[in-house]
Each structure stands twice: as structure tokens, then as C-alpha cells.
Coordinates of C-alpha atoms in Angstrom, one line a residue:
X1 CA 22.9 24.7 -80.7
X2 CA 22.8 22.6 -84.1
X3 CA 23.4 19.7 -81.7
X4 CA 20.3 20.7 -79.5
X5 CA 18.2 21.1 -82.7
X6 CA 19.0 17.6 -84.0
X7 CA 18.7 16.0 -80.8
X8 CA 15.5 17.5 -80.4
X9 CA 13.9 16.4 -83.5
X10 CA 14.7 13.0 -83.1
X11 CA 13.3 12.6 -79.7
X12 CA 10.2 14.1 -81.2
X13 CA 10.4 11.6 -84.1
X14 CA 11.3 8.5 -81.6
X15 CA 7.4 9.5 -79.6
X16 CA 6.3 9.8 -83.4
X17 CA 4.6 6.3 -83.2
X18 CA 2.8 7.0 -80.1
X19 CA 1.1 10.1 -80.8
X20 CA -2.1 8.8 -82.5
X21 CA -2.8 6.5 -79.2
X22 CA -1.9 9.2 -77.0
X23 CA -4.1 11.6 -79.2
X24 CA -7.0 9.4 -78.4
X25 CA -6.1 9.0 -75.2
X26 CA -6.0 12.6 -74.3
X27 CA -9.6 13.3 -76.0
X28 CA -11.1 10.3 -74.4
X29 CA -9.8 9.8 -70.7
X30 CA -8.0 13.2 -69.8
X31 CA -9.5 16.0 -72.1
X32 CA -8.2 19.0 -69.7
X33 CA -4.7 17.8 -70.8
X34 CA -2.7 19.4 -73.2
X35 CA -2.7 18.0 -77.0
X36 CA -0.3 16.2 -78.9
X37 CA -0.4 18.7 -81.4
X38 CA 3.4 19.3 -81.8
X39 CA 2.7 22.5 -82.0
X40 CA 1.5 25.8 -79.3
X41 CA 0.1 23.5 -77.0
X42 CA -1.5 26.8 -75.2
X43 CA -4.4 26.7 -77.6
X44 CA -7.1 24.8 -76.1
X45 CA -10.3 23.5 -77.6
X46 CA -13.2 21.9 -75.9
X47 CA -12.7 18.2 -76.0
X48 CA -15.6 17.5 -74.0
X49 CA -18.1 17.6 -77.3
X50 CA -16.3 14.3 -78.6
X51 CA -17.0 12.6 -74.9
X52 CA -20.4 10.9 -75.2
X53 CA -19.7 8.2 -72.0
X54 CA -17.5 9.4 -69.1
X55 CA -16.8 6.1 -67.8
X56 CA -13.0 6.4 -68.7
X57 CA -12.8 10.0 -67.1
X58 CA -14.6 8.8 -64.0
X59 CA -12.2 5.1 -63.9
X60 CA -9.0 7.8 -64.3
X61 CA -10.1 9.9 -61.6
X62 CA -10.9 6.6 -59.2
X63 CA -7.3 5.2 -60.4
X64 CA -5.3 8.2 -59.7
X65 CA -7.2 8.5 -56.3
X66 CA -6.7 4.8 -55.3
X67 CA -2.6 4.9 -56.3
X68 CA -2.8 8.7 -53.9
X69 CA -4.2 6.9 -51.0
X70 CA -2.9 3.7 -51.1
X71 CA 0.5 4.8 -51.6
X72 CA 1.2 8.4 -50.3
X73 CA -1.7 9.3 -47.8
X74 CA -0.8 12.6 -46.5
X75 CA -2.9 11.9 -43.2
X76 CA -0.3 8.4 -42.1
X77 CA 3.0 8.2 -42.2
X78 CA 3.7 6.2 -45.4
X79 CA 7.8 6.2 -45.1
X80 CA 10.6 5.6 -42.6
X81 CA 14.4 5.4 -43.1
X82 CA 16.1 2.3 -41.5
X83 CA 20.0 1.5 -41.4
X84 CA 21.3 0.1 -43.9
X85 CA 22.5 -4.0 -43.6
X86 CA 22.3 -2.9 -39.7
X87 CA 19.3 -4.5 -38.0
X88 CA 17.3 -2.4 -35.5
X89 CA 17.5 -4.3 -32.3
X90 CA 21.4 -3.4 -32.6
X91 CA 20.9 0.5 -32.7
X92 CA 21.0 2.5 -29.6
X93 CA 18.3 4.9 -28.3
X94 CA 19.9 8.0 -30.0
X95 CA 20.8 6.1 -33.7
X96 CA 17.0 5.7 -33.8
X97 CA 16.0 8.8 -31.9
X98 CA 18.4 10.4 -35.5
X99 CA 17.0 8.6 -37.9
X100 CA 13.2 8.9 -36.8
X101 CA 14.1 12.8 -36.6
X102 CA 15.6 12.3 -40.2
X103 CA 12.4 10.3 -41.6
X104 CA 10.2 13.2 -40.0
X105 CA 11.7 16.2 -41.8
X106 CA 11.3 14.6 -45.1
X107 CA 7.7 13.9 -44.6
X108 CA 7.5 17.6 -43.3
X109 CA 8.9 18.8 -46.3
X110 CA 6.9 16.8 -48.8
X111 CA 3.6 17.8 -46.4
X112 CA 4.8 21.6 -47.2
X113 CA 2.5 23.6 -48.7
X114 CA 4.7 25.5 -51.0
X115 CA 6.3 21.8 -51.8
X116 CA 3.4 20.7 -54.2
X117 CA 4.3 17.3 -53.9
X118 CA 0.5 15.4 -52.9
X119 CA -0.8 17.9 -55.7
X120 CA 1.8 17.1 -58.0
X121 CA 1.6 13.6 -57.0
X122 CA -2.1 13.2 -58.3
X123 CA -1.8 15.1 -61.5
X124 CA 0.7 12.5 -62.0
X125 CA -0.9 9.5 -61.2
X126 CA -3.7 10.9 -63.5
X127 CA -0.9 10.9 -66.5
X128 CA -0.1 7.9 -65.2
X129 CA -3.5 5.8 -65.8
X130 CA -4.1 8.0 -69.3
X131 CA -0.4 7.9 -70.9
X132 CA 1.3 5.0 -68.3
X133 CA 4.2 8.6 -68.1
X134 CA 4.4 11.1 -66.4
X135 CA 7.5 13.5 -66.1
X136 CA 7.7 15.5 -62.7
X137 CA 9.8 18.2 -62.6
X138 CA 12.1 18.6 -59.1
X139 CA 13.4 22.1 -57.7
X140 CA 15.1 23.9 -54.8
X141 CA 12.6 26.8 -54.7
X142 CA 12.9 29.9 -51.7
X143 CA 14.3 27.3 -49.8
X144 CA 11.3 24.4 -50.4
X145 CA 11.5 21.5 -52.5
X146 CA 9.5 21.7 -55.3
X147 CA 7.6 19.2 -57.4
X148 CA 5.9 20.3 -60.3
X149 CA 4.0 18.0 -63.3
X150 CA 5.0 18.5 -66.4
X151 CA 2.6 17.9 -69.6
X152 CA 4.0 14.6 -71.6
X153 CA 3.0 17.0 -74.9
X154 CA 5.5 19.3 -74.5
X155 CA 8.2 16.3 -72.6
X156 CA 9.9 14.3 -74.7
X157 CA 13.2 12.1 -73.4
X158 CA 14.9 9.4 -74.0
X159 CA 16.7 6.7 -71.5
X160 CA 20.3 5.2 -70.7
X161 CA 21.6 1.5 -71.8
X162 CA 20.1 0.5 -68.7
X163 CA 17.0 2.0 -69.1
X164 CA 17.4 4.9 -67.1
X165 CA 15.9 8.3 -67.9
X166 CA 18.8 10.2 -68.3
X167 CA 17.6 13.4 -71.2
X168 CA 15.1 15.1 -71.0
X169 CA 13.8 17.7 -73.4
X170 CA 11.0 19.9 -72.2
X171 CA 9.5 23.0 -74.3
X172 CA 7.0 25.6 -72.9
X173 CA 5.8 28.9 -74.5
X174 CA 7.0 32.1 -73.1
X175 CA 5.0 35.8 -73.7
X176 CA 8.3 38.4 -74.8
X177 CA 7.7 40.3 -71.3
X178 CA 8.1 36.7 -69.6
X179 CA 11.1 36.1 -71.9
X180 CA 13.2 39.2 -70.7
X181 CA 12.2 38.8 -66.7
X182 CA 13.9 35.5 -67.3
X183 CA 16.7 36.5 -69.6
X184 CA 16.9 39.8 -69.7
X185 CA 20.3 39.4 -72.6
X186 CA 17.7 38.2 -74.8
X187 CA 16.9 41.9 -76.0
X188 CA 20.4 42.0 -77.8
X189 CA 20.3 38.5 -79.4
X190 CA 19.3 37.8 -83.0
X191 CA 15.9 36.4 -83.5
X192 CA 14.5 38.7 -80.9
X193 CA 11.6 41.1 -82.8
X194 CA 11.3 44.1 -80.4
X195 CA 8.2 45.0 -83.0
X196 CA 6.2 41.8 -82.6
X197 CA 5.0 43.5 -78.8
X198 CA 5.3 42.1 -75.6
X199 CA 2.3 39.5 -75.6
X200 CA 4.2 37.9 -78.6
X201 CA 5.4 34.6 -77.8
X202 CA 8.7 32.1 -77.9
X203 CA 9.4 28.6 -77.5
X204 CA 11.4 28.1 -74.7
X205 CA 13.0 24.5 -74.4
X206 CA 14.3 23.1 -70.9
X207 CA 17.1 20.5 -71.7
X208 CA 19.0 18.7 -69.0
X209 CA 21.3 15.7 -70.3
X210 CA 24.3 13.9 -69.2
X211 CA 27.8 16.2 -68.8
X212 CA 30.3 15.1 -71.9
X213 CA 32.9 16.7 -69.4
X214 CA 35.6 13.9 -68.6
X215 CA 35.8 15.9 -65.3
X216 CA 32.2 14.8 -64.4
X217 CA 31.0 12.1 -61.8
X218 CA 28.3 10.8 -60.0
X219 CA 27.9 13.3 -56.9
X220 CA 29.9 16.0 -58.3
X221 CA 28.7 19.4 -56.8
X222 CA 31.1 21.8 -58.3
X223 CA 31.9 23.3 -61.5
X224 CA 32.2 20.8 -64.1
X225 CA 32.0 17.8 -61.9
X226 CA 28.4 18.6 -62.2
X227 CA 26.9 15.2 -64.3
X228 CA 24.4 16.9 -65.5
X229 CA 24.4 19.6 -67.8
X230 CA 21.1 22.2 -67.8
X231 CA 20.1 24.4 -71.3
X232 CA 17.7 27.0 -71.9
X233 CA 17.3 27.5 -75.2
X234 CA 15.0 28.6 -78.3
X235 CA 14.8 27.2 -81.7
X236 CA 14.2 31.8 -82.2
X237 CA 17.8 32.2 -81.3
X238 CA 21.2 30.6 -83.0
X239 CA 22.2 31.2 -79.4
X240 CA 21.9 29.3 -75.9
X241 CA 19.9 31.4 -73.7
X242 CA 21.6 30.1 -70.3
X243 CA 24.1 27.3 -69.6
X244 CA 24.7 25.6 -66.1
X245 CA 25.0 22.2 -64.9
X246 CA 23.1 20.0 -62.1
X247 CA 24.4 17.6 -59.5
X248 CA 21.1 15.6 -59.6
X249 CA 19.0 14.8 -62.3
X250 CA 15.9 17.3 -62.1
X251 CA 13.1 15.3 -63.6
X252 CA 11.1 11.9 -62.3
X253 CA 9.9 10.3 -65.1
X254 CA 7.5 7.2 -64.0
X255 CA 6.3 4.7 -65.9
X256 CA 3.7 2.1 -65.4
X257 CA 4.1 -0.6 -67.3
X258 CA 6.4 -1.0 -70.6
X259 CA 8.2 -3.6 -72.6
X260 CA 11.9 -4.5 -73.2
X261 CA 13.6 -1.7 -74.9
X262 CA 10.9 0.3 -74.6
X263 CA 11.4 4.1 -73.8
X264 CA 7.6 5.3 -73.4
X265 CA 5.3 3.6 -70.6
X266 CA 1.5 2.0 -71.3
X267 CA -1.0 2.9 -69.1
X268 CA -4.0 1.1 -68.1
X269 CA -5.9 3.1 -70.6
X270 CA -3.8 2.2 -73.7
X271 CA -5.0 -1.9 -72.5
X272 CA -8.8 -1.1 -73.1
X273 CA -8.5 1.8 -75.3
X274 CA -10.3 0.2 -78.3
X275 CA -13.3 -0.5 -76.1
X276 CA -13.1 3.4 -74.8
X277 CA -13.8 4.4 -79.0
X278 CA -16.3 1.9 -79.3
X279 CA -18.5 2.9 -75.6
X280 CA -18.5 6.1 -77.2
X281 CA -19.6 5.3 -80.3
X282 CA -22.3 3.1 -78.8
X283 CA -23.5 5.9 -76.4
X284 CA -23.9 8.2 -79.4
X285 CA -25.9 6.0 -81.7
X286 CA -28.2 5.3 -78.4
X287 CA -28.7 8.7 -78.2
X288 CA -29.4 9.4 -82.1
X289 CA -31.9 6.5 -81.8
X290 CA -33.5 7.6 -78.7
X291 CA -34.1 10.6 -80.5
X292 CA -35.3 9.2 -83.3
X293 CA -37.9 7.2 -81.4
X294 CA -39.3 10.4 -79.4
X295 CA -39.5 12.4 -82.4
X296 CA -39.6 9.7 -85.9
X297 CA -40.1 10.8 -89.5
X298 CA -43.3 11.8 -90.5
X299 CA -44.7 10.4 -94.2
X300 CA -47.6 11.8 -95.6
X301 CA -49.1 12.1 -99.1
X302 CA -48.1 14.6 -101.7
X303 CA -49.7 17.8 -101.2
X304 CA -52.0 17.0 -98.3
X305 CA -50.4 18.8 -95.7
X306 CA -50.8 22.9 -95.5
X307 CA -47.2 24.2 -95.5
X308 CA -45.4 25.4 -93.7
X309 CA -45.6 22.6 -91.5
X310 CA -44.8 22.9 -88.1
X311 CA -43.1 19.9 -86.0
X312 CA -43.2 19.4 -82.4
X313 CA -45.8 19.4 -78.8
X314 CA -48.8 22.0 -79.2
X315 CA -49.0 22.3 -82.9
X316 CA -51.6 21.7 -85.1
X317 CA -51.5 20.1 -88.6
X318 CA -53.8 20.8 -91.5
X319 CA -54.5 18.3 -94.2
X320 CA -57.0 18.0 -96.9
X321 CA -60.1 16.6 -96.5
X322 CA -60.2 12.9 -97.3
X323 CA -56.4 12.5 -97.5
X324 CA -54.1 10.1 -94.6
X325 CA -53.2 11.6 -91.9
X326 CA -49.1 11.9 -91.3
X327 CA -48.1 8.9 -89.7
X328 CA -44.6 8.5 -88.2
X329 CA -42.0 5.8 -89.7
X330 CA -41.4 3.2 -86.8
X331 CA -38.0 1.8 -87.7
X332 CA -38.2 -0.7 -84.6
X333 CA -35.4 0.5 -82.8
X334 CA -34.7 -1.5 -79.4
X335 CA -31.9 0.6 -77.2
X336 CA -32.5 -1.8 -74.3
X337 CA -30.1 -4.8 -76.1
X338 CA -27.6 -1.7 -76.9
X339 CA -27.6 -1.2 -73.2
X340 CA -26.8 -4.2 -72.4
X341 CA -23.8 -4.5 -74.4
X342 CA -23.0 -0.8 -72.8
X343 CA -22.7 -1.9 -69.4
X344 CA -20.3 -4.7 -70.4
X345 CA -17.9 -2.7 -72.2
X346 CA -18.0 0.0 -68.7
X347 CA -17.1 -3.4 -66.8
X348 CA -14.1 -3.7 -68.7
X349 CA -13.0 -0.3 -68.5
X350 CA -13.6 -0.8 -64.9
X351 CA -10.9 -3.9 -65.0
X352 CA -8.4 -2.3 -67.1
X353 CA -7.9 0.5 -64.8
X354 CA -8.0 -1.6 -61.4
X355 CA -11.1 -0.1 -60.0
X356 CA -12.9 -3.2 -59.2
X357 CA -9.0 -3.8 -56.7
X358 CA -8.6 -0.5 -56.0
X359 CA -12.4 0.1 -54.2
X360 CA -13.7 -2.5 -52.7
X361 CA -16.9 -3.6 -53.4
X362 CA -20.2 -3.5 -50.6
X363 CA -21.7 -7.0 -49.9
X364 CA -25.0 -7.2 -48.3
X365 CA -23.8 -10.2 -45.7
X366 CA -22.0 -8.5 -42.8
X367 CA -18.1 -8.9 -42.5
X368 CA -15.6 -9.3 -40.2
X369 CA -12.4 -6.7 -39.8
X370 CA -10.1 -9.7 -40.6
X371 CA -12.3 -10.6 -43.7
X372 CA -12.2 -7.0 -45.1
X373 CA -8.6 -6.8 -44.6
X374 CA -7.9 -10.1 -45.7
X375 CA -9.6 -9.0 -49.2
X376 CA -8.1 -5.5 -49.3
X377 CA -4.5 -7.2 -49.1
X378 CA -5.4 -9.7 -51.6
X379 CA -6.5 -6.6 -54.0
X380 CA -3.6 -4.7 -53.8
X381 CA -1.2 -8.0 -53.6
X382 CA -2.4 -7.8 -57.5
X383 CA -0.9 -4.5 -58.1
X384 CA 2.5 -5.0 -56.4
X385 CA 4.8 -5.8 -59.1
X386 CA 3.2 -2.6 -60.7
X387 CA 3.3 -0.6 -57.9
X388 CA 7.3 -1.4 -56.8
X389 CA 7.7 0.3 -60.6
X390 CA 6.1 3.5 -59.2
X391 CA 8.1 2.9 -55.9
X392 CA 11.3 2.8 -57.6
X393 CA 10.3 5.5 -60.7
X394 CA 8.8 7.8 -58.5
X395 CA 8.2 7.7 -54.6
X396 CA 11.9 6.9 -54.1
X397 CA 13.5 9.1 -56.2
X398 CA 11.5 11.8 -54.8
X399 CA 12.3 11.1 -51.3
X400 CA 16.4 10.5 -52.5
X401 CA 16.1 14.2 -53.5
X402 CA 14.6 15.7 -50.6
X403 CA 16.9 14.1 -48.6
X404 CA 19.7 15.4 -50.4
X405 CA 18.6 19.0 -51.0
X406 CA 18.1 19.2 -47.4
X407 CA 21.5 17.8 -46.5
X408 CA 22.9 20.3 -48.5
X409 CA 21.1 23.6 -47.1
X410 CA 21.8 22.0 -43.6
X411 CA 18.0 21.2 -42.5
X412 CA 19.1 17.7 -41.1
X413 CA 19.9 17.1 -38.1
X414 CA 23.6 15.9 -37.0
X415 CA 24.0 12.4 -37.1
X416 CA 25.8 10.7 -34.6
X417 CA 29.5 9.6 -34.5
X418 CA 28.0 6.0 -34.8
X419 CA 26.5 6.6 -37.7
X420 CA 29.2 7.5 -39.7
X421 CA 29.3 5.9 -42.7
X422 CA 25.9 3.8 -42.3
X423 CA 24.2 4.7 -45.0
X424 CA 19.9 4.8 -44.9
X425 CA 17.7 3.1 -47.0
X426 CA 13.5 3.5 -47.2
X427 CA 11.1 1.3 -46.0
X428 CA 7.0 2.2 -47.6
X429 CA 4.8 1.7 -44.7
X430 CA 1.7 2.9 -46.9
X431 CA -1.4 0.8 -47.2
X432 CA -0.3 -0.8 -50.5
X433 CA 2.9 -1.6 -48.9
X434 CA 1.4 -3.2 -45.9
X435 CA -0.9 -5.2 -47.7
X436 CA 2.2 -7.3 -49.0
X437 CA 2.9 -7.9 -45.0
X438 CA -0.5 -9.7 -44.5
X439 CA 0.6 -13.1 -45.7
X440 CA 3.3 -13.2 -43.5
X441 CA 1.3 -11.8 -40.3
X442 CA -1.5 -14.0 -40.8
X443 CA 1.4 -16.7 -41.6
X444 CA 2.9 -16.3 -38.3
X445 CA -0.8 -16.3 -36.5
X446 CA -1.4 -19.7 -38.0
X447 CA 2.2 -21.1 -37.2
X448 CA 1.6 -20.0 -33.4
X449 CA -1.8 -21.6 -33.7
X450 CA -0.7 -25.0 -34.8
X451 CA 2.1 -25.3 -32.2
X452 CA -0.2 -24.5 -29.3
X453 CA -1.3 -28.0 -28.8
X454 CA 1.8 -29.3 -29.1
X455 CA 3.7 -26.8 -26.7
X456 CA 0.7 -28.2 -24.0
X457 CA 2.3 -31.9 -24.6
X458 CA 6.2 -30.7 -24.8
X459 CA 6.5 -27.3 -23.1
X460 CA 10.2 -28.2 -24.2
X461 CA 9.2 -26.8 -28.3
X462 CA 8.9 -23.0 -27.0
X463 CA 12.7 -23.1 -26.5
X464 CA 13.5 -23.1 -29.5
X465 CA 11.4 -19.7 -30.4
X466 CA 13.2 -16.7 -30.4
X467 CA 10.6 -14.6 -29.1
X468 CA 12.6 -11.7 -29.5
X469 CA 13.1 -11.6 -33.1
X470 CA 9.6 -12.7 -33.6
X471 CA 7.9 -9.4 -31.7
X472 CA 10.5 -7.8 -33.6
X473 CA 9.3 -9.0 -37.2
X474 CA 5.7 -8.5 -36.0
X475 CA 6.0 -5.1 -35.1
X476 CA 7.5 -4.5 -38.4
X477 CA 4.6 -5.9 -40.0
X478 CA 2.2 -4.2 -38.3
X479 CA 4.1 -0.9 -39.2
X480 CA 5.1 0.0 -35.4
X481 CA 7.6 2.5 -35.0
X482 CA 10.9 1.5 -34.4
X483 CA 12.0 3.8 -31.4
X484 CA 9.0 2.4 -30.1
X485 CA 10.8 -1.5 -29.4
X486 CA 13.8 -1.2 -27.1
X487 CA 16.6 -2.6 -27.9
X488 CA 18.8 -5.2 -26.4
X489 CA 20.9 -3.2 -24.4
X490 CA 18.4 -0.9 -22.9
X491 CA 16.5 -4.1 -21.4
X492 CA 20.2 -5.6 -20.1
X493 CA 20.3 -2.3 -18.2
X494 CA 16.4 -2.7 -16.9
X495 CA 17.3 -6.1 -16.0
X496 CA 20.2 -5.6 -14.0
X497 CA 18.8 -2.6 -12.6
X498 CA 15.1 -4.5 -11.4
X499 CA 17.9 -7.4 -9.8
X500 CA 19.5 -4.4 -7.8
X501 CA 16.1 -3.0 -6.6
X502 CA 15.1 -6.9 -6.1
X503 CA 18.2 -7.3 -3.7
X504 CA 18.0 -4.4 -2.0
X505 CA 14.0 -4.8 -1.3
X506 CA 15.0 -8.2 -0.2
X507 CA 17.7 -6.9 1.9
X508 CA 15.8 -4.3 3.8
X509 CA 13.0 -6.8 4.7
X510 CA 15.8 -9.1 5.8
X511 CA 17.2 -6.7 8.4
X512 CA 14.2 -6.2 10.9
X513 CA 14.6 -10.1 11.2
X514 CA 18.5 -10.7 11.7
X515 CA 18.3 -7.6 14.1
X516 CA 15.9 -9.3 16.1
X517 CA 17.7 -12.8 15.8
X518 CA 20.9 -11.4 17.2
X519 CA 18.9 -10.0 20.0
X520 CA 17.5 -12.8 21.2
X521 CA 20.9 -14.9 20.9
X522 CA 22.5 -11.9 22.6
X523 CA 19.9 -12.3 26.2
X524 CA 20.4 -16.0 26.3
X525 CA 24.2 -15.5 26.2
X526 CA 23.7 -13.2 29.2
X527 CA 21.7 -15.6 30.9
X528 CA 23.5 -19.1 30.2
X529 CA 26.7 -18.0 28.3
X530 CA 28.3 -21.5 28.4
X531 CA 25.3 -23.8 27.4
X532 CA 23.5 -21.0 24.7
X533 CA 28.0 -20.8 23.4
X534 CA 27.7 -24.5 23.3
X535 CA 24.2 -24.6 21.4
X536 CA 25.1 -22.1 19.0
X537 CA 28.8 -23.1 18.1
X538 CA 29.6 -19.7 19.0

């Protein structure tokens, strides 16, 4: 436990430097998060009196929706499996026919209800574009695979020498009542106060961190071959609450952008979050003057007004005869050049978190299908190298564990003697991954193009074309299923089998015709056997 506690303060030191940006970040572009209080995170305040300009609310919302659809839209198949270093043309009916059935119940369990993982998926990419981290908590729930999001207030973790998450420290705040359902030993431990009441509450702190067993390896299942070892404790208790280990790490930890040696991601908002301070600043001084241009300061003389004096539509002011009348101080306040320098600092927001890629914008002149998607691959060819990080932090990981938690419970289907030891790797077939495929369709288009001409001169170029692997690449491309193509044996079979029906077709008209040949050789024997013998060599 010592241990635990030192390990856990420094983690909370090493995010130390961050909190101030993430502070800001919270009350400016996700205020229903929780703080970065270090402390009872439950309590919650209404940071929505500090927001004077939503444009960094609304540009978080349109970022987190842009990475959900363009990545993981539940409505099109976004993933397959493929073999391994094995290309598909080489794979037999029932190979693909497995791993299509494979690739299905994944998506089937991620599309699950009870799975959380689209929901889960968006709070996260909302973390994401506020904090650039966001840890996601994976678990094997009533038999569903669960994703939940955790808040990066109450996460803190630190990574391998390869820069790996590999510790993870997560605290939450359980009621005494909740306390007991979960550990009900916790009655009889010291630190427990049976006369706080049952709506008295703990800290409760998740820890999962690499085994220190020597027995433990990657894969281990059992016992302490487990790599992972899993805590529940409470900084209440001198003891651990609950021991256990983990074959697979149980939190996804993506990050969006970050530098070397960096543990902590950026996220789009930490690029513009100076202008985010200074749009609201801007927005609230527009409103004071605004206000102080539909109701200025009044001056009048000294005791000319009858007081009380009342300030405001339908009132009526009394002054002494002969004296000025109140007059209102005009400062010269212009809001319009404010404005102005308003709607350029929303246009950066806009940039900094992709919207202007993300949705694309209307033109007046009409447009073409290829000129739309042409431009929508061009937009999203921007945020590849950003979006392979989410690919590889998130998306994958997430599909690695689903795959395994069902292989375990025995949800998969068998795989073939063939495919023994061929081991599956993912292909993305989303929108954002397809968009990275539109060079090299429209590259192929354009090579087919220019040879045309020249194939009319010298039909002899086409030979050396492998039309085969061509349709093959193209239909990759265009993100056609790969039980769809058959392969090369199935089309030797159709081949030889079409040459069978051809012979035998050509056969069968070929009989009435030799039939009536050898009848008509057969009467002209009868009638002149030596000269028809003679004529016929027969």
C-alpha cells in the first residue's frame, strides 16, 4: 500500500504542469466535464456563467462528430479482417466465408447495445478535441464487451520506454452503501467509520500496472502469468481492498497529438486556446458596451433632479425650473470594429479544430460527384497522420480486445484447418480511411486513360496488364467485399466446367449430322458397293 500511495502521488505530480491548461480548457470547451480540482470531483458548479462565446463548445461538438462519422459510422461497415502476409486471391471460398463471419461478430458486438462502444466512442472524441486524452475503460460485462469513458480528472497514468500506456491509476468516489455491495470485508477493516452513515463517502482508486511476477508474460491467462496486475484500493484503508491480475491491459488511452517523451496528449483546443480566453473576453466587453450604449450615464446638475430618481422606459423625471436637463454621457463606443475582430478569432477556432476539413463547405456553382469527392478526400488526406494515431491508440486496440474476449467465451466461429496458424490483421474501410485510396483510384483511372490511344496503335501493350490483380486492387479501393471477388481457383473450375458444357453442346449438334452422313454413305453402298468403296476409300 505505501508503494500504491507513492506511486500515486507522483503521477498526480507528473500531470501537475498540465492542470492550469486543462483547467481552462474544461471551463472553456467542455464545461459538463469534471474539474481538475484534485479533489471530490462529484461536486459540480455551473461553468456555463464564465462562457460568454460558444464557438469552442460548438467547434468540440462538430470535431467529435466529424472523427464519429468519418471513422466509426455505425450505419457502414467501417472494418474487415484480412489474412495476414496471405493475399486474397489465394484463399478459398470457406477461408473468406470464416473470416467475413469473424469480421461480422465483432462489428455486432461493438453495434451491441449494452456494449456502449459508439456512445463511449463520442464522449471520447470529445475529450479528445478538449484535452487531446482520453482514457476508455474495457470490460467483459454479463457476457458483453464493455467500453466505458473515463474522466481524465480523476485518470492519471504514465507510459512504458516505448511509449506505451502501461499504468493506469483511476480514482472515483464511492457512497459507504456502494462501498460494502462491492466489498462487503470492508466493514471489519480499519478506516471504515460505521458512524459517518451510509451516504458518507470514500475514495476508491482503480490501479492496473505491469505484474513484477517473474512468472508473468505476454498472453498469460492463468494465475500469475497474468501481466497485468489489477488493485482496488483506498487511501481510508492501510489495506488493499481486492487483488487480482489481468491478461489484457483494461484501459485505451488515445492521444491526439504529442511530443517526444511526452506522456500527456494536446488536443486541438490546447493550439488556439489563447484565442478561446481572448473571444471570451471580447464577447463580454461587447456586451458591457452594448449595455452601456442602450442605457449610458446620466449627468445632471447638483440638486436639480427630485430624488429618488427613477431610471429606465415610462418614467418621469422632475427637475427644477430653469436648471439642464439630464443628459446621457456618450463615450463613443463603436462595437461594429469589435465585431469584426470577433469573427476572425471564431475563424481560427474553426481551423484549429478541423472544422473547416471536417464539413465541407456549400458553394453556390453546382458540382460534380467526382468534384465533391475529390475535395472530401483531399480534406481528410490532411488529417491522416493524425487520425492513424487514433487508429492505432484507439480503434484497434478496441477491436484486438473484442476479438479476444470473444475467442475466449467461445463466440467465434471455428476456423478452418487452413487457417491454422494465419494470423488476421485489420483493414479501416471507414470514410476517412477510404479517402487515402482516392489518389490511387483516380491514379489508376488516369493511367488507363493515357494508354488508351496507345493500345489502339499497338494492341500488343494490353499484354502486359495483369488485369487480374488490377480489378483486384480496384475493388479494394472501392471497399468491395472480399467474398464478393472469386478467386483463382473457383474461376479454373468455371472454366473447365463452361469447356465441358462447350463440348458437349458441340457434340450433340454434331450427331444429327454424322447420323445423317453415315446414312447416306450407307444407301449408296447398297446401290453401287464397288464404285461408292472406291470413292470413299472405304
Amino acid at each position: 500500500m505505501k508503494d500504491l500511495h507513492q506511486r500515486y502521488e507522483e503521477l498526480k505530480l507528473l500531470r501537475s504542469n498540465l492542470d492550469h491548461m486543462f483547467q481552462d480548457s474544461q471551463r472553456y470547451v467542455r464545461p459538463n466535464s469534471n474539474e481538475f480540482d484534485h479533489h471530490n470531483t462529484t461536486r459540480k458548479e455551473d461553468d456555463s456563467r464564465e462562457i460568454f462565446d460558444d464557438t469552442a463548445v460548438w467547434c468540440n461538438q462538430m470535431f467529435a462528430n466529424g472523427l464519429a462519422s468519418n471513422m466509426i459510422p455505425k450505419s457502414d461497415r467501417w472494418m474487415y479482417l484480412r489474412a495476414k502476409d496471405v493475399p486474397t486471391s489465394q484463399l478459398n471460398q470457406q477461408e473468406l466465408g470464416y473470416i467475413q463471419q469473424v469480421s461480422d461478430r465483432i462489428m455486432h458486438e461493438l453495434a451491441l447495445p449494452e456494449s456502449q462502444f459508439y456512445s463511449a466512442s463520442h464522449e471520447c472524441f470529445l475529450d479528445i478535441g478538449a484535452y487531446g486524452t482520453s482514457p476508455v475503460q474495457v470490460s467483459h460485462q454479463e457476457g458483453v464487451v464493455n467500453f466505458r469513458t473515463r474522466p481524465l480528472a480523476d485518470t492519471f497514468f504514465d507510459v512504458d520506454a516505448n511509449g506505451r500506456v502501461d499504468t493506469v491509476f483511476y480514482r472515483c468516489y464511492k457512497t459507504a452503501r456502494q462501498l460494502l455491495q462491492m466489498f462487503p470485508q470492508v466493514a471489519d477493516m480499519e478506516g471504515f467509520d460505521k458512524s459517518r452513515g451510509i451516504s458518507s463517502k470514500y475514495e476508491l482508486i482503480y490501479t492496473i500496472q505491469p505484474s513484477v511476477d517473474k512468472r508473468a508474460k505476454k498472453g498469460g491467462r492463468v494465475g500469475p502469468e497474468r501481466p497485468y496486475t489489477v488493485t482496488y484500493w483506498s487511501p481510508s484503508f492501510k489495506e488493499a481492498l481486492q487483488v487480482d491480475g489481468s491478461s489484457y491491459f483494461t484501459f485505451l488511452v488515445p492521444r491526439w497529438s504529442k511530443l517526444a517523451d511526452e506522456v500527456y496528449g494536446r488536443g486541438p483546443a490546447f493550439t488556439c486556446l489563447s484565442q478561446i480566453r481572448v473571444l471570451n473576453k471580447m464577447v463580454k466587453e461587447v456586451l458591457i458596451s452594448s449595455e452601456y450604449l442602450n442605457f449610458p450615464t446620466l449627468t445632471a446638475e447638483e440638486d436639480s433632479i427630485m430624488l429618488p430618481m427613477k431610471y429606465g422606459s415610462r418614467q418621469v423625471v422632475f427637475h427644477e425650473a430653469g436648471s439642464e436637463k439630464p443628459a446621457p454621457i456618450m463615450a463613443g463606443n463603436q462595437p461594429q470594429y469589435m465585431m469584426d475582430m470577433i469573427s476572425m478569432y471564431r475563424d481560427t477556432i474553426n481551423r484549429s479544430f478541423f472544422v473547416d476539413q471536417i464539413i465541407r463547405q456549400e458553394k453556390k456553382e453546382r458540382q460534380s460527384v467526382t468534384e465533391i469527392q475529390d475535395t472530401r478526400g483531399q480534406m481528410l488526406n490532411q488529417l491522416a497522420p493524425l487520425i492513424n494515431r487514433m487508429e492505432s491508440e484507439y480503434i484497434g486496440p478496441a477491436i484486438e480486445i473484442t476479438y479476444a474476449m470473444l475467442e475466449r467465451s467461445g463466440e467465434l466461429p471455428e476456423a478452418p484447418a487452413s487457417m491454422s496458424g494465419v494470423e488476421l490483421e485489420i483493414a479501416y474501410a471507414s470514410p476517412a480511411a477510404q479517402s487515402q485510396y482516392a489518389t490511387r483510384i483516380s491514379d489508376m483511372s488516369a493511367f488507363m486513360r493515357d494508354i488508351a490511344p496507345l493500345a489502339q496503335v499497338k494492341p500488343e501493350l494490353m499484354e502486359a496488364l495483369d488485369e487480374r490483380k488490377m480489378f483486384e486492387d480496384y475493388a479494394r479501393y472501392r471497399n468491395v467485399a472480399p467474398t464478393v471477388i472469386r478467386s483463382e481457383q473457383e474461376l479454373q473450375e468455371m472454366r473447365e466446367n463452361a469447356a465441358e458444357q462447350e463440348q458437349m453442346q458441340a457434340a450433340a449438334q454434331a450427331a444429327p449430322q454424322i447420323g445423317g452422313a453415315m446414312k447416306d454413305i450407307a444407301q449408296a453402298k447398297s446401290i453401287d458397293p464397288e464404285g461408292v468403296g472406291q470413292l470413299l476409300n472405304i
